[in-house]
Short mmCIF file of C-alpha atoms in Angstrom, two decimals:
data_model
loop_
_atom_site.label_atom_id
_atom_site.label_comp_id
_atom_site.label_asym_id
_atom_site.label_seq_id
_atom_site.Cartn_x
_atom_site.Cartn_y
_atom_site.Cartn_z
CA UNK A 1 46.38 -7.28 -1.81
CA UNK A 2 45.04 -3.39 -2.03
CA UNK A 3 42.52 -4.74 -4.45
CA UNK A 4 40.32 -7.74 -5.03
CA UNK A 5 37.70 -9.27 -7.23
CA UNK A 6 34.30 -10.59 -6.85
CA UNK A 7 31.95 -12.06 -9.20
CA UNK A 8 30.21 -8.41 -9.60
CA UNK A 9 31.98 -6.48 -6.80
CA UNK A 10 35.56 -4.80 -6.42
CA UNK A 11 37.16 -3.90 -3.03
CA UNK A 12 39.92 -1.43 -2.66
CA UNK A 13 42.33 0.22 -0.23
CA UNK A 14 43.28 3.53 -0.55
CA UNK A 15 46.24 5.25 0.07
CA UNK A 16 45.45 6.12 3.89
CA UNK A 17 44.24 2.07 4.44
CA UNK A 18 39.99 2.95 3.79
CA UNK A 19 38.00 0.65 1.84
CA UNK A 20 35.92 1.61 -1.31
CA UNK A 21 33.95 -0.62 -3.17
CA UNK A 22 31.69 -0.91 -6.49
CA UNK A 23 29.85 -3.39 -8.81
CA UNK A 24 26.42 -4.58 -8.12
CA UNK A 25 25.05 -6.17 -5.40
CA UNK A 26 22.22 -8.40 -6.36
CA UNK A 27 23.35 -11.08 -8.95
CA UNK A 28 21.04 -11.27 -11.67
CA UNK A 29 20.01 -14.50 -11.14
CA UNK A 30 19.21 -14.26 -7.28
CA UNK A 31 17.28 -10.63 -7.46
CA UNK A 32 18.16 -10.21 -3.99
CA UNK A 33 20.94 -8.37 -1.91
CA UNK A 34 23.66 -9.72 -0.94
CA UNK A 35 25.54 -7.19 1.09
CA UNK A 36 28.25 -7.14 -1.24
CA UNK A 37 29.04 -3.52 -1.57
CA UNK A 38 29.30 -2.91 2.34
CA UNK A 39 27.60 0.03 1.82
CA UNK A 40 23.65 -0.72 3.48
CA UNK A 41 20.92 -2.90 1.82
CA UNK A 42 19.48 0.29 -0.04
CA UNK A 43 22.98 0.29 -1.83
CA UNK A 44 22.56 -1.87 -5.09
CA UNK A 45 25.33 -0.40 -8.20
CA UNK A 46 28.16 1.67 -7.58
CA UNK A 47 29.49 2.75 -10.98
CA UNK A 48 32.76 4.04 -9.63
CA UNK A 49 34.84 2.95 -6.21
CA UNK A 50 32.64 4.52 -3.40
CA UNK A 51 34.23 4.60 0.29
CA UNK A 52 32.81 3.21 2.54
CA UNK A 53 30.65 5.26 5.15
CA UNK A 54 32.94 3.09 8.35
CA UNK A 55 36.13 2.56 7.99
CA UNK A 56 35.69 0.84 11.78
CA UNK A 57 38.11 3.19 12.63
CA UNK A 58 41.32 1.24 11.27
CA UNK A 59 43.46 1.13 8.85
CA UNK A 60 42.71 -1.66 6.16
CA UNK A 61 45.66 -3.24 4.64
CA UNK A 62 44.67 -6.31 2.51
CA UNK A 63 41.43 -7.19 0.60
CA UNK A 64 40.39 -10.38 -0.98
CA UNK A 65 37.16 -11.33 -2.21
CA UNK A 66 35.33 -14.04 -2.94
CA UNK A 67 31.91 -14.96 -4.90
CA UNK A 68 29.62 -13.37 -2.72
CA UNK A 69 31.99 -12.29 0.29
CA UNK A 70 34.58 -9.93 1.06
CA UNK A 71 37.25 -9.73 3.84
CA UNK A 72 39.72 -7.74 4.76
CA UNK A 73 42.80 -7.30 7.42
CA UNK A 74 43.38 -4.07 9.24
CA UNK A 75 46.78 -2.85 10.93
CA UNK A 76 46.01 -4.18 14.26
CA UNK A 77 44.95 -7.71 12.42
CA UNK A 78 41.46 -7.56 13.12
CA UNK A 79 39.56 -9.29 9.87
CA UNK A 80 36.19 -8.16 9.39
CA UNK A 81 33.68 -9.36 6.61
CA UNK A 82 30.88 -8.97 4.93
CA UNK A 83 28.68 -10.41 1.86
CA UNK A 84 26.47 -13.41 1.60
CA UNK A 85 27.22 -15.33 5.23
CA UNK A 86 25.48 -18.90 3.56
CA UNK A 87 27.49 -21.80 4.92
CA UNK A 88 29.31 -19.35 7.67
CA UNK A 89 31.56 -18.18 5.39
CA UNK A 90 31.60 -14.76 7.26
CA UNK A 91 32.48 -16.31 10.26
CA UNK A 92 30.21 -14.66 12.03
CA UNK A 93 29.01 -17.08 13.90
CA UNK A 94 25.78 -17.87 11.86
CA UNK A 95 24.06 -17.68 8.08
CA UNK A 96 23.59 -14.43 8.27
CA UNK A 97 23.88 -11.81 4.93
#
């Protein structure tokens, strides 16, 4: 998909394969970030789809999102993510946001 989702976030592709994103990233009810946006921890609302600052140098060219996590798959089919890593969802290896 070139868009996705979240419970307050949106990921998008553009038409040269960078990501933007908006929506909030601290759920009301948690009062804490979350990562969500991609964007740095100082980065809480985006009112409008903001690139972001890395495209990691690839081309993105599908997005989903979850709850509190997004992914996405570039050209080469590297899939990087990023969000709230509770229960390893990131795949990252450990817990980490």
């Amino acid at each position: 998909a070139r868009a996705a989702a979240g419970w307050q976030h949106s990921v998008f592709i553009d038409g040269k394969g960078r990501l933007l994103t908006c929506g909030s990233d601290t759920p009301a009810c948690l009062g804490t970030s979350l990562g969500l946006l991609g964007h740095g921890e100082g980065m809480m609302r985006l009112n409008a789809p903001t690139r972001l600052p890395s495209s990691m140098g690839q081309r993105a060219v599908s997005v989903v999102a979850g709850d509190a996590h997004s992914l996405t798959l570039t050209a080469d089919g590297a899939v990087w993510s990023w969000g709230w890593g509770g229960f390893g969802k990131l795949g990252h290896g450990d817990q980490q946001t």
